[in-house]
mmCIF file of C-alpha atoms and ligand atoms in Angstrom:
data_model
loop_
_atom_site.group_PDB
_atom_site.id
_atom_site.type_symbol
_atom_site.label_atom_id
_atom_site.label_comp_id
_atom_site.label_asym_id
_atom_site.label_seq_id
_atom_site.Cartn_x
_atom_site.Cartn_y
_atom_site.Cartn_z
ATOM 1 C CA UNK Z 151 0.000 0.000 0.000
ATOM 2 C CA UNK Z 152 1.422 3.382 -0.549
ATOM 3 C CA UNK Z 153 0.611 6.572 1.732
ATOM 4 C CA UNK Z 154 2.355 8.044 4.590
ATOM 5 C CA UNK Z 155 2.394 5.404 6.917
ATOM 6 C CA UNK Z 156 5.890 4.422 4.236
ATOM 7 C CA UNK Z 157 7.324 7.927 5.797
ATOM 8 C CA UNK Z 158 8.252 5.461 8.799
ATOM 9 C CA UNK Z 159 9.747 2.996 6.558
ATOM 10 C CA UNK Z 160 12.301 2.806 9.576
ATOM 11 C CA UNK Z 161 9.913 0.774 11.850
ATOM 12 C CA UNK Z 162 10.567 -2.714 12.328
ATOM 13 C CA UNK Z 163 8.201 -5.242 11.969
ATOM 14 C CA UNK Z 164 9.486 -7.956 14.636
ATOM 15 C CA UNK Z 165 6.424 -8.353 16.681
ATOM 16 C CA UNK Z 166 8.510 -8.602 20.013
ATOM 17 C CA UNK Z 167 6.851 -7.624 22.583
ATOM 18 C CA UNK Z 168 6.681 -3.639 24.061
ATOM 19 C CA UNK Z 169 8.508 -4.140 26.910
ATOM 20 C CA UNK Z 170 11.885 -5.437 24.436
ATOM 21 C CA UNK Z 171 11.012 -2.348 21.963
ATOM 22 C CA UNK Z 172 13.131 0.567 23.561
ATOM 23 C CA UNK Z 173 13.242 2.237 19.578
ATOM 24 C CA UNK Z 174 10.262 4.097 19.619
ATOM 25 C CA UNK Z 175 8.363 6.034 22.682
ATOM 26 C CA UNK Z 176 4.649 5.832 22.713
ATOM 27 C CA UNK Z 177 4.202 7.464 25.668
ATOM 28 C CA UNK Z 178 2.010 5.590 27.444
ATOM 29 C CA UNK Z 179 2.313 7.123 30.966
ATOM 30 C CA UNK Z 180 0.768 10.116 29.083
ATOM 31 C CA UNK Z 181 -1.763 8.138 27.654
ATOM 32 C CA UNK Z 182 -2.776 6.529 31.214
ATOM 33 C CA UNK Z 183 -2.861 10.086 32.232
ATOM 34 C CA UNK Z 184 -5.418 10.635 30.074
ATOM 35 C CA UNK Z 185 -7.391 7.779 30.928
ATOM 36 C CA UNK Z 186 -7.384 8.865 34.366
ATOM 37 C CA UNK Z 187 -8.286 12.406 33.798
ATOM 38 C CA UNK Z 188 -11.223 12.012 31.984
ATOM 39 C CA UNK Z 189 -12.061 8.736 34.245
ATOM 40 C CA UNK Z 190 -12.326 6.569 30.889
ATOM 41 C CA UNK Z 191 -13.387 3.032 30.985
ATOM 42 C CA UNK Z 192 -12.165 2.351 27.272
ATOM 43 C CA UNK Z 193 -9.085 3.142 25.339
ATOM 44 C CA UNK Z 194 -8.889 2.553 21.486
ATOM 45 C CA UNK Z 195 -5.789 1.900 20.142
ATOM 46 C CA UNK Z 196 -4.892 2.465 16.114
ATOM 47 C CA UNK Z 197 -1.645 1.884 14.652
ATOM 48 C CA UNK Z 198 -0.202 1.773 11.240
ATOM 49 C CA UNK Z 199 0.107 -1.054 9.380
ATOM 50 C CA UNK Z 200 3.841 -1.138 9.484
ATOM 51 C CA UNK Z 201 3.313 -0.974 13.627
ATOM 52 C CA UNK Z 202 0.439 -3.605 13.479
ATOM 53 C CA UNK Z 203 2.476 -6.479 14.977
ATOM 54 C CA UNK Z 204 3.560 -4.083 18.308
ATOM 55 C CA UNK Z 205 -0.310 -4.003 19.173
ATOM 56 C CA UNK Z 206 -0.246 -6.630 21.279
ATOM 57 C CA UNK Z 207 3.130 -5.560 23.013
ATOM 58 C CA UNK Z 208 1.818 -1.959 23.378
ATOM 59 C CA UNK Z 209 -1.631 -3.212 24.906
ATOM 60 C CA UNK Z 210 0.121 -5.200 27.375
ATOM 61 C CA UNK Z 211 2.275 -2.649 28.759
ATOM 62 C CA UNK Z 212 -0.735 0.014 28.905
ATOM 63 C CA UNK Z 213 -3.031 -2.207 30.826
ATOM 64 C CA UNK Z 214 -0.049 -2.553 33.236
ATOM 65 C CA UNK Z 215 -0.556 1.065 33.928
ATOM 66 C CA UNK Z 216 -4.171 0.967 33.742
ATOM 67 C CA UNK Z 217 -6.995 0.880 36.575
ATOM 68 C CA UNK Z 218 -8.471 -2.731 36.738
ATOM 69 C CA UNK Z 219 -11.833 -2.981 34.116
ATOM 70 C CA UNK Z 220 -10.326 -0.577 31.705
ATOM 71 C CA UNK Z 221 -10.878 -1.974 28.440
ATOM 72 C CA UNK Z 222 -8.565 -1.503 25.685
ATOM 73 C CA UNK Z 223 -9.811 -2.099 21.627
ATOM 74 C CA UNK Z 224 -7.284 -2.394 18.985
ATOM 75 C CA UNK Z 225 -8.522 -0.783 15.666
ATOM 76 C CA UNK Z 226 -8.020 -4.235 12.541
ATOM 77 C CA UNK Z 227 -8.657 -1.006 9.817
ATOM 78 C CA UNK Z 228 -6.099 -0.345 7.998
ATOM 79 C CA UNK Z 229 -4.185 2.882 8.604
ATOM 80 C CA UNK Z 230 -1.698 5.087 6.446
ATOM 81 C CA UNK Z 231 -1.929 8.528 8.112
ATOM 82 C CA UNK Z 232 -3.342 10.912 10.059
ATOM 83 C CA UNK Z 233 -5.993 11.250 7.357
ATOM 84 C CA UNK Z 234 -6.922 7.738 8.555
ATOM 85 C CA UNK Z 235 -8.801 7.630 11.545
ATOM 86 C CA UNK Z 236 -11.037 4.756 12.710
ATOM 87 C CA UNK Z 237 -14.254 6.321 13.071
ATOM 88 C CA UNK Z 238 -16.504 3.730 14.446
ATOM 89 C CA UNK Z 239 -13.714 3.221 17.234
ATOM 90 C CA UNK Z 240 -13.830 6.942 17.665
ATOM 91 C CA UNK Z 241 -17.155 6.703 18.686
ATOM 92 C CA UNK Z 242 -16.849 3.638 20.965
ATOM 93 C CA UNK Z 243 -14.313 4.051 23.505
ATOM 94 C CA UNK Z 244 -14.032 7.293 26.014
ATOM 95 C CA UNK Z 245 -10.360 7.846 24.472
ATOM 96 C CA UNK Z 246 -9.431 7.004 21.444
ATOM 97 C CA UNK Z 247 -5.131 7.139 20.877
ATOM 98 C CA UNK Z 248 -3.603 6.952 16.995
ATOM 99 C CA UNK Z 249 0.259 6.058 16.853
ATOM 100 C CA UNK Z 250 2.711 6.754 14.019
ATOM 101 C CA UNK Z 251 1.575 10.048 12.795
ATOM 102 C CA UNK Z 252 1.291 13.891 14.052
ATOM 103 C CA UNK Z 253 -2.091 15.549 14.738
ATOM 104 C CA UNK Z 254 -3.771 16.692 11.305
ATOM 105 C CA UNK Z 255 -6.819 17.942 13.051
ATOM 106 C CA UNK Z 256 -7.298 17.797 17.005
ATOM 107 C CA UNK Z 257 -10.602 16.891 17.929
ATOM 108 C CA UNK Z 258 -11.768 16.091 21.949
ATOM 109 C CA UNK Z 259 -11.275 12.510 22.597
ATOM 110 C CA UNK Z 260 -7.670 12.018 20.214
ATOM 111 C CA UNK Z 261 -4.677 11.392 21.862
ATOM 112 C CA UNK Z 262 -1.836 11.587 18.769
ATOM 113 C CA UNK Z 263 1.408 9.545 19.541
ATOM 114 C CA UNK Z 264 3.637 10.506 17.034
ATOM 115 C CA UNK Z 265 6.127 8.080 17.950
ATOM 116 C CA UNK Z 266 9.626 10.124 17.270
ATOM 117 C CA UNK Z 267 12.401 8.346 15.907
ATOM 118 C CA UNK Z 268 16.272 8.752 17.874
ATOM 119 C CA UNK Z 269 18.149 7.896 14.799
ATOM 120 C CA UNK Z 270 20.974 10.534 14.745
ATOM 121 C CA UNK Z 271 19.841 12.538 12.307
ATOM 122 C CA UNK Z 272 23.777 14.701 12.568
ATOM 123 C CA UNK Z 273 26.403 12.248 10.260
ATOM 124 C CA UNK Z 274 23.970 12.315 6.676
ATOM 125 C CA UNK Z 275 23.311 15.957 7.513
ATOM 126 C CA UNK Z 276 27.507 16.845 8.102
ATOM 127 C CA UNK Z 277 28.031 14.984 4.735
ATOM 128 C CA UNK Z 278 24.900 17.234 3.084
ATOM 129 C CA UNK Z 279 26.929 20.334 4.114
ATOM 130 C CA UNK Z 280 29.179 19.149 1.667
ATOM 131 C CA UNK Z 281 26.703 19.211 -1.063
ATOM 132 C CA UNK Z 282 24.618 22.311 -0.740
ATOM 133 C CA UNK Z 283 25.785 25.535 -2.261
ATOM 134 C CA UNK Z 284 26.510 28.509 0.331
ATOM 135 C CA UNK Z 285 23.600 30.533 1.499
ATOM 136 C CA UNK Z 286 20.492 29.866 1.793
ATOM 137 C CA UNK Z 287 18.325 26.827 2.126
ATOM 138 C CA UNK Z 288 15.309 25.108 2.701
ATOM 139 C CA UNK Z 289 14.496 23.058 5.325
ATOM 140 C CA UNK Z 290 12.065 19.976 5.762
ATOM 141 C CA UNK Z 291 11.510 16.657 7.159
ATOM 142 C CA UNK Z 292 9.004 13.867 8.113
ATOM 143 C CA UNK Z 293 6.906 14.139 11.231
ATOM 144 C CA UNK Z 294 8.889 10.601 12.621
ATOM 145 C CA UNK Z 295 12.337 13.601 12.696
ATOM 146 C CA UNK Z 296 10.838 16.341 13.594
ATOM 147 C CA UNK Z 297 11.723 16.498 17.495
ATOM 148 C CA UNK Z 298 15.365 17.182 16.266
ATOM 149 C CA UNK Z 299 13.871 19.799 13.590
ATOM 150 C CA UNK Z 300 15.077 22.778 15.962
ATOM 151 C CA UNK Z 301 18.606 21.237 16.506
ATOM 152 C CA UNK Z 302 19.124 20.343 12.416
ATOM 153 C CA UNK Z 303 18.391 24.280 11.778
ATOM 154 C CA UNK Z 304 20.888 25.240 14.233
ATOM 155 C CA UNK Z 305 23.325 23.108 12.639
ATOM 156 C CA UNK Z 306 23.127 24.713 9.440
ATOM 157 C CA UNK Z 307 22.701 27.673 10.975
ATOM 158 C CA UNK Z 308 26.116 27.226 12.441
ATOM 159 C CA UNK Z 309 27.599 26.229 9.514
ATOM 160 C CA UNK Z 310 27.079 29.676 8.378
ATOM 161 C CA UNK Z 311 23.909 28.637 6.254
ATOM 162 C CA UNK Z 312 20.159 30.981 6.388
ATOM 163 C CA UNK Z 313 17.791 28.475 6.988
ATOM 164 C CA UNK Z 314 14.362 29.285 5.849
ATOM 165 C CA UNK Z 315 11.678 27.099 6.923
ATOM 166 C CA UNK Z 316 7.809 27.767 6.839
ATOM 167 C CA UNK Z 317 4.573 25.536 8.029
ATOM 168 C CA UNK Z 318 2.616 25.015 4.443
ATOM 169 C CA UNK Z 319 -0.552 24.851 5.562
ATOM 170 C CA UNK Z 320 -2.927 23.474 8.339
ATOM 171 C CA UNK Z 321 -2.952 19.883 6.847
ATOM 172 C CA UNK Z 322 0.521 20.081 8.694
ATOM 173 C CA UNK Z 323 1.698 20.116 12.427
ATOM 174 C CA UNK Z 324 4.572 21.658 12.202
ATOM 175 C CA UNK Z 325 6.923 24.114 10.780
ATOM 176 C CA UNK Z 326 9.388 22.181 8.335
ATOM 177 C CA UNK Z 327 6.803 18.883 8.112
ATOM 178 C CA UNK Z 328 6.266 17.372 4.558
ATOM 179 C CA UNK Z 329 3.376 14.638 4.281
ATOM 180 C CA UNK Z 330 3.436 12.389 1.093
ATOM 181 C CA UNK Z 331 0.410 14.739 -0.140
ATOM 182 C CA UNK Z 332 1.484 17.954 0.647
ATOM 183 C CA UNK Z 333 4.766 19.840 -0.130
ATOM 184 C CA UNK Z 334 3.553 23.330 0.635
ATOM 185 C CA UNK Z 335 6.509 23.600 3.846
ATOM 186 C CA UNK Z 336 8.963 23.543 1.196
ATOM 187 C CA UNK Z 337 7.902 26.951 -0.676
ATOM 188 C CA UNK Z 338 10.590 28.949 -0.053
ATOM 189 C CA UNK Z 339 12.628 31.265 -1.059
ATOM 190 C CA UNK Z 340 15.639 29.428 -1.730
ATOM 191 C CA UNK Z 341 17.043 27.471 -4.834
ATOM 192 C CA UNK Z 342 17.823 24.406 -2.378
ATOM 193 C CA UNK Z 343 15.752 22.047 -0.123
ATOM 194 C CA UNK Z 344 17.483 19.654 2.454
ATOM 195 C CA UNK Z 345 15.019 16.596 3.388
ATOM 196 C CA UNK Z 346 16.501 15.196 6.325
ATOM 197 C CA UNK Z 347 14.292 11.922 6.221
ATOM 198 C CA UNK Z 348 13.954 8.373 4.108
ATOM 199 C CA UNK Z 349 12.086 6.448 1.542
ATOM 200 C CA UNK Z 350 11.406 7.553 -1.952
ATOM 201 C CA UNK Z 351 8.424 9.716 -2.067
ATOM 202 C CA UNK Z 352 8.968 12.009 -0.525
ATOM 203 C CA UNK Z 353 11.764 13.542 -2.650
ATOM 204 C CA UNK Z 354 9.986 12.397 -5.597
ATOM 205 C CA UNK Z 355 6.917 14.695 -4.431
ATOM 206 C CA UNK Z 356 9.447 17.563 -3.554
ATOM 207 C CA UNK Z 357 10.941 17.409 -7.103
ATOM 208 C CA UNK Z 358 7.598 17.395 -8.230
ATOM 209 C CA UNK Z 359 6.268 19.816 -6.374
ATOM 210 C CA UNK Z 360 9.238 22.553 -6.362
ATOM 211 C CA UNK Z 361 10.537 21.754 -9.912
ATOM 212 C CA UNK Z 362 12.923 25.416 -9.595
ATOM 213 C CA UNK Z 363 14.517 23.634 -6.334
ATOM 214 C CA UNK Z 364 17.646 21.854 -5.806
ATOM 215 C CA UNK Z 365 16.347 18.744 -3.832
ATOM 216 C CA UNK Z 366 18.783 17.056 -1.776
ATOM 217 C CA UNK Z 367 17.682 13.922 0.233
ATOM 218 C CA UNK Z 368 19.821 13.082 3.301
ATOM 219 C CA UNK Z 369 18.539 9.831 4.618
ATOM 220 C CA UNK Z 370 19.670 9.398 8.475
ATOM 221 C CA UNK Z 371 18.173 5.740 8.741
ATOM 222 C CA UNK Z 372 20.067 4.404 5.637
ATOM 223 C CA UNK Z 373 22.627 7.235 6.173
ATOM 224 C CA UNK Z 374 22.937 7.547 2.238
ATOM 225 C CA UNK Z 375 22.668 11.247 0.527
ATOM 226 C CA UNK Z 376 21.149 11.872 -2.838
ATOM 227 C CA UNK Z 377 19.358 14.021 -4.804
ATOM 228 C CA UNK Z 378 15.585 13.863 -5.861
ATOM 229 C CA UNK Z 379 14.925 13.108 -9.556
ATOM 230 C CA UNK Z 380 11.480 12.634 -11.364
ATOM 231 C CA UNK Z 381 12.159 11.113 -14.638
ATOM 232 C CA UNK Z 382 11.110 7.950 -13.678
ATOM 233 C CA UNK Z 383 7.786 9.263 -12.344
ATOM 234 C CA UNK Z 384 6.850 11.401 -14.826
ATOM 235 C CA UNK Z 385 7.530 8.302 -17.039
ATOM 236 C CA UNK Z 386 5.132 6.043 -15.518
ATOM 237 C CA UNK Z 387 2.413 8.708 -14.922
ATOM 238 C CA UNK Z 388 3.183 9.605 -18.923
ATOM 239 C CA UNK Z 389 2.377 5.849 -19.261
ATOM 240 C CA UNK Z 390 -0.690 5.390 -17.593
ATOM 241 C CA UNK Z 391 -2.187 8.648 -19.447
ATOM 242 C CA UNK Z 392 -1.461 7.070 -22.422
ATOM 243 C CA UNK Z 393 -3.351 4.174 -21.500
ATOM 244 C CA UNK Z 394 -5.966 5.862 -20.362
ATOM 245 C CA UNK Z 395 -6.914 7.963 -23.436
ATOM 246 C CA UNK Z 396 -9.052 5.346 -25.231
ATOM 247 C CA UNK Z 397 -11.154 4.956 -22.247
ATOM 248 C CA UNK Z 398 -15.061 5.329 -22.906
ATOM 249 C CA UNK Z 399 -15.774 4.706 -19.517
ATOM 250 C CA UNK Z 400 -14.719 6.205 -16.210
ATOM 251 C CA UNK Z 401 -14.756 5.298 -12.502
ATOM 252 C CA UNK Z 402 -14.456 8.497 -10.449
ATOM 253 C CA UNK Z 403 -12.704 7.330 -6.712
ATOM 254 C CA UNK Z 404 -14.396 9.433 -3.911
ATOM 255 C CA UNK Z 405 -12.700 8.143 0.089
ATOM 256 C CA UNK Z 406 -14.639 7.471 2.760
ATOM 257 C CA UNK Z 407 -11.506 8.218 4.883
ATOM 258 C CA UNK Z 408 -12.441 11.097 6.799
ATOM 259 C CA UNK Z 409 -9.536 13.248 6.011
ATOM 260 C CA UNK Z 410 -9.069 11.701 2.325
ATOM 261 C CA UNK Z 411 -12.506 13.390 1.134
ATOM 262 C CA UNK Z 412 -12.198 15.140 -1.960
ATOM 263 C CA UNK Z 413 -16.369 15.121 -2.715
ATOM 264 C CA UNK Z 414 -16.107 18.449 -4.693
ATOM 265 C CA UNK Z 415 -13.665 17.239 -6.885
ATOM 266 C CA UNK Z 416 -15.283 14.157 -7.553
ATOM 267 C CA UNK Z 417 -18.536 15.665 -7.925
ATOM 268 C CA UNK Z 418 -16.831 17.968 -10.759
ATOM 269 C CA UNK Z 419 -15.707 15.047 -12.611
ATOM 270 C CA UNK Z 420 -18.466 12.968 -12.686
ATOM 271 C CA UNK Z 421 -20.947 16.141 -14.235
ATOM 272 C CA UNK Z 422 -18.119 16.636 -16.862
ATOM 273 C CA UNK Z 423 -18.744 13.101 -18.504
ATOM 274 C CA UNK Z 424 -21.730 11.458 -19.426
ATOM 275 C CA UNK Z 425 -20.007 7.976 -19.226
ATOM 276 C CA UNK Z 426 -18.134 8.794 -15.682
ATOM 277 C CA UNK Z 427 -19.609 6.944 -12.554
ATOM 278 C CA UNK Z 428 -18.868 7.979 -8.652
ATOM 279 C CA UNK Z 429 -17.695 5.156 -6.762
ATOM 280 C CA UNK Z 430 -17.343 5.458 -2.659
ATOM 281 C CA UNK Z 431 -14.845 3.428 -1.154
ATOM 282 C CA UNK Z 432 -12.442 3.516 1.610
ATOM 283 C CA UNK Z 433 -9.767 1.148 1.288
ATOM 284 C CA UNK Z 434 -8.764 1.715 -3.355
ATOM 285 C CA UNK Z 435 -6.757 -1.600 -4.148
ATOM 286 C CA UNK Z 436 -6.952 -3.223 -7.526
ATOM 287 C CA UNK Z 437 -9.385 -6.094 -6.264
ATOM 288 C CA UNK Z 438 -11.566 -3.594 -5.292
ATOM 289 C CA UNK Z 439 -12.008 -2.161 -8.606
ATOM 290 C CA UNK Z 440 -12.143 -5.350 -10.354
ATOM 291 C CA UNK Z 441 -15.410 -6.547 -10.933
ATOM 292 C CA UNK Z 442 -16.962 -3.057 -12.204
ATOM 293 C CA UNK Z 443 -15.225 -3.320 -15.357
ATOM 294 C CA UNK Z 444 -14.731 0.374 -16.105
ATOM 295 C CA UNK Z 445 -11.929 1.234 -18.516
ATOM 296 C CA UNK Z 446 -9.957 3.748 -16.187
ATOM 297 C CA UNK Z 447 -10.225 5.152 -12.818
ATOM 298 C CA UNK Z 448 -9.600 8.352 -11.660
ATOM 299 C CA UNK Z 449 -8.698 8.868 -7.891
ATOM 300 C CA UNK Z 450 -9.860 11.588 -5.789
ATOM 301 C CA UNK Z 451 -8.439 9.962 -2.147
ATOM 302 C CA UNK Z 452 -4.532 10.002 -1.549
ATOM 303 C CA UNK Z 453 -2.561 10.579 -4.391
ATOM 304 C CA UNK Z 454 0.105 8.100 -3.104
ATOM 305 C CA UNK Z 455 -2.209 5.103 -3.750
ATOM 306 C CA UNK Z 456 -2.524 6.355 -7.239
ATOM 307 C CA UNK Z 457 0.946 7.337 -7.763
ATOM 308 C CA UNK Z 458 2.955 4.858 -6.312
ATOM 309 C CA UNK Z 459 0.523 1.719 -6.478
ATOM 310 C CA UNK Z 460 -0.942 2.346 -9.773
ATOM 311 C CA UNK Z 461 1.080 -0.146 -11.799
ATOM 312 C CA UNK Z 462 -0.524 -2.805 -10.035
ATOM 313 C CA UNK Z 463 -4.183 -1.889 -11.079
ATOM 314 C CA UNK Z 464 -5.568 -3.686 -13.816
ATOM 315 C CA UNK Z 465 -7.033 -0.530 -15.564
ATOM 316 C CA UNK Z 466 -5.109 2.739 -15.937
ATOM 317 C CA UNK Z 467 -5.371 4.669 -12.444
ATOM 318 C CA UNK Z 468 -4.948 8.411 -13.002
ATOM 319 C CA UNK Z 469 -5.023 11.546 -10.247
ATOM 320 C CA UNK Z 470 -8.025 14.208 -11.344
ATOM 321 C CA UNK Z 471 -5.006 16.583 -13.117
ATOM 322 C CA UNK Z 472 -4.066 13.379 -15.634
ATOM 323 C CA UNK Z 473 -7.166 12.755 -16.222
ATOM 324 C CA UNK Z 474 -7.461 16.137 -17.726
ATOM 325 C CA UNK Z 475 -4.637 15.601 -19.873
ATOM 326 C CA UNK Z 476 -6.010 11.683 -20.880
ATOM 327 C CA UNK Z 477 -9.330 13.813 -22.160
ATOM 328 C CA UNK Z 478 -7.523 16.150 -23.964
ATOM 329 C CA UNK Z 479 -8.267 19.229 -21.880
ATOM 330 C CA UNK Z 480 -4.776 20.047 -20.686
ATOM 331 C CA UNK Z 481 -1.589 19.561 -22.372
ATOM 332 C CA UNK Z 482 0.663 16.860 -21.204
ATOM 333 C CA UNK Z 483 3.346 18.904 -20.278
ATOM 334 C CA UNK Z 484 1.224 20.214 -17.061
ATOM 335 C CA UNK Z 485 1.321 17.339 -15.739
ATOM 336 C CA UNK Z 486 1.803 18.248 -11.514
ATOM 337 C CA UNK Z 487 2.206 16.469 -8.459
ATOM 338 C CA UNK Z 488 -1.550 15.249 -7.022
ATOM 339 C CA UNK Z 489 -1.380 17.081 -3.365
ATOM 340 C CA UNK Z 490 -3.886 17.177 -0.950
ATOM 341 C CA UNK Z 491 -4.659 20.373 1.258
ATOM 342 C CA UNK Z 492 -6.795 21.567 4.263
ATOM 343 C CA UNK Z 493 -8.512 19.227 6.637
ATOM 344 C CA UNK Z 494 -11.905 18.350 7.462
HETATM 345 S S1 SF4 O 193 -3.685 11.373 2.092
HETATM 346 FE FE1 SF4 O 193 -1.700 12.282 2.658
HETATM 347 S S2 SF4 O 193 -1.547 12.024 4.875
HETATM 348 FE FE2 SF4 O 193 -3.130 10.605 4.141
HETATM 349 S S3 SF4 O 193 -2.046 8.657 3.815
HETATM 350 FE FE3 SF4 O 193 -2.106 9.788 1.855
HETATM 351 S S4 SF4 O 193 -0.165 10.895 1.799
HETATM 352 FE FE4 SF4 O 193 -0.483 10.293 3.922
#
């Protein structure tokens, strides 16, 4: 699955047990706090998938720290983000506590665990030095780095670098943060980015995104520096709009992921096309899609499903901009990165 659970690509998969897991801090004491502050008698827990297999551990060690006849739910839906909240689990327990990604919208009973990694973020970022041209930069990273976000500016900063750093909009937590749908952190005014973070789309959505900018990728997990290039993207996205353009018929994706909800978009496509259908779904896999036979899709919920899973769809999946471009109505050469912004 693609979406921004991949941003913590650097979480392990072992299924030990909590108490052996001393990587990651999910704050449980303040979670317990909670509990006992607002006198709860049930505590839903929702993790990403790549943090599925800790449940159990995690669970365990909270109900250590729990009042007796507490109960504690683990969410089964899958999860790739913030955007990605169990609702119905939401509504069932008194607090309700999402690991692995940074508050996109607080609401009353949420307790966000962002779970920040302590990889040393310092030896990739003294080799990027290297690498950047004097002056200024821009500065961005994943929510999983961000507790060292103050610390990596300074360091720059003291290398005789201006840092210039913004918060893109309120889809974000913080100043600096870059989700796989939304770049908008990175506009500034500089001729150089520095990601300080891993996995690959990221700085493909950066290149795409800021196509003026000098992107260069320092990886602290991996400890590897590059720089972000798109041909390869733009290739496959050219490929699947090819594909696409003999397509009589059209399945138009609208999410049922509460912050994944594009229904105006949607909406807009479906009245432009006599032979274009709405179809409401929340998890968009290619078995999904299967049995309604349409020739393409077109997918209005997070761009990284389309993007990076796409190629295993049995039918051309395109983002709302290619399909304009697949129908003729804007030239291929306009082709932009799919990005998501604003909440719910
Ligand atoms: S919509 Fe954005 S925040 Fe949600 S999973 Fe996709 S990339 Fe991540």
């Amino acid at each position: 699955m693609s979406n921004d659970e991949r941003s913590v690509g650097d979480l392990r998969n072992t299924g030990m047990a909590l108490k052996y897991d001393r990587e990651w801090d999910y704050e449980l004491e303040r979670v317990a706090e909670a509990v006992a502050d607002r006198e709860a008698e049930s505590v839903g827990l929702q993790f990403p998938e790549g943090l599925k297999r800790r449940a159990g551990g995690v669970a365990d060690d909270l109900r250590d720290l729990l009042p007796a006849g507490v109960t504690v739910l683990i969410s089964g839906q899958p999860c790739y983000g913030a955007c990605d909240l169990d609702l119905e689990m939401m509504r069932r327990t008194d607090v309700f506590v999402h690991f692995g990604h940074s508050p996109m919208k607080e609401s009353g009973n949420i307790i966000y665990v962002p779970l920040f990694s302590n990889v040393d973020v310092f030896p990739i970022m003294e080799e990027a030095v290297e690498e950047l041209e004097d002056g200024e930069v821009g500065l961005v990273t994943t929510a999983q780095h961000m507790s060292h976000f103050d610390e990596m500016k300074e360091f720059l900063e003291e290398r005789g670098f201006t840092v210039l750093t913004r918060k893109g909009d309120e889809r974000l937590t913080h100043e600096g943060q870059v989700l796989g749908c939304n770049y908008a952190s990175a506009d500034v005014d500089a001729d150089q980015v520095l990601y300080v973070g891993g996995g690959k789309f990221h700085p493909v959505g950066l290149g795409m995104e800021h196509p003026d900018k000098r992107v260069v990728i320092a990886d602290p997990v991996n400890n590897v520096l590059t720089e972000a290039t798109t041909e390869e993207f733009v290739k496959q996205r050219y490929g699947a709009i090819h594909r696409a353009m003999d397509a009589e018929t059209w399945g138009i994706i609208v999410s049922s992921k509460i912050g994944q909800r594009r229904w105006d978009v949607a909406e807009d496509l479906v009245a432009e096309h006599e032979s274009a259908y709405l179809i409401s779904l929340d998890e968009v896999t290619p078995d999904r899609l299967r049995n309604f036979g349409f020739d393409a899709y077109v997918n209005t919920a997070c761009p990284r499903v389309t993007t990076d899973d796409g190629p295993q769809f049995h039918e051309p999946l395109l983002t709302p901009q290619e399909y304009r471009i697949a129908i003729g109505e804007e030239p291929m050469d306009a082709l932009s990165f799919d990005t998501f912004h604003g909440t719910w």
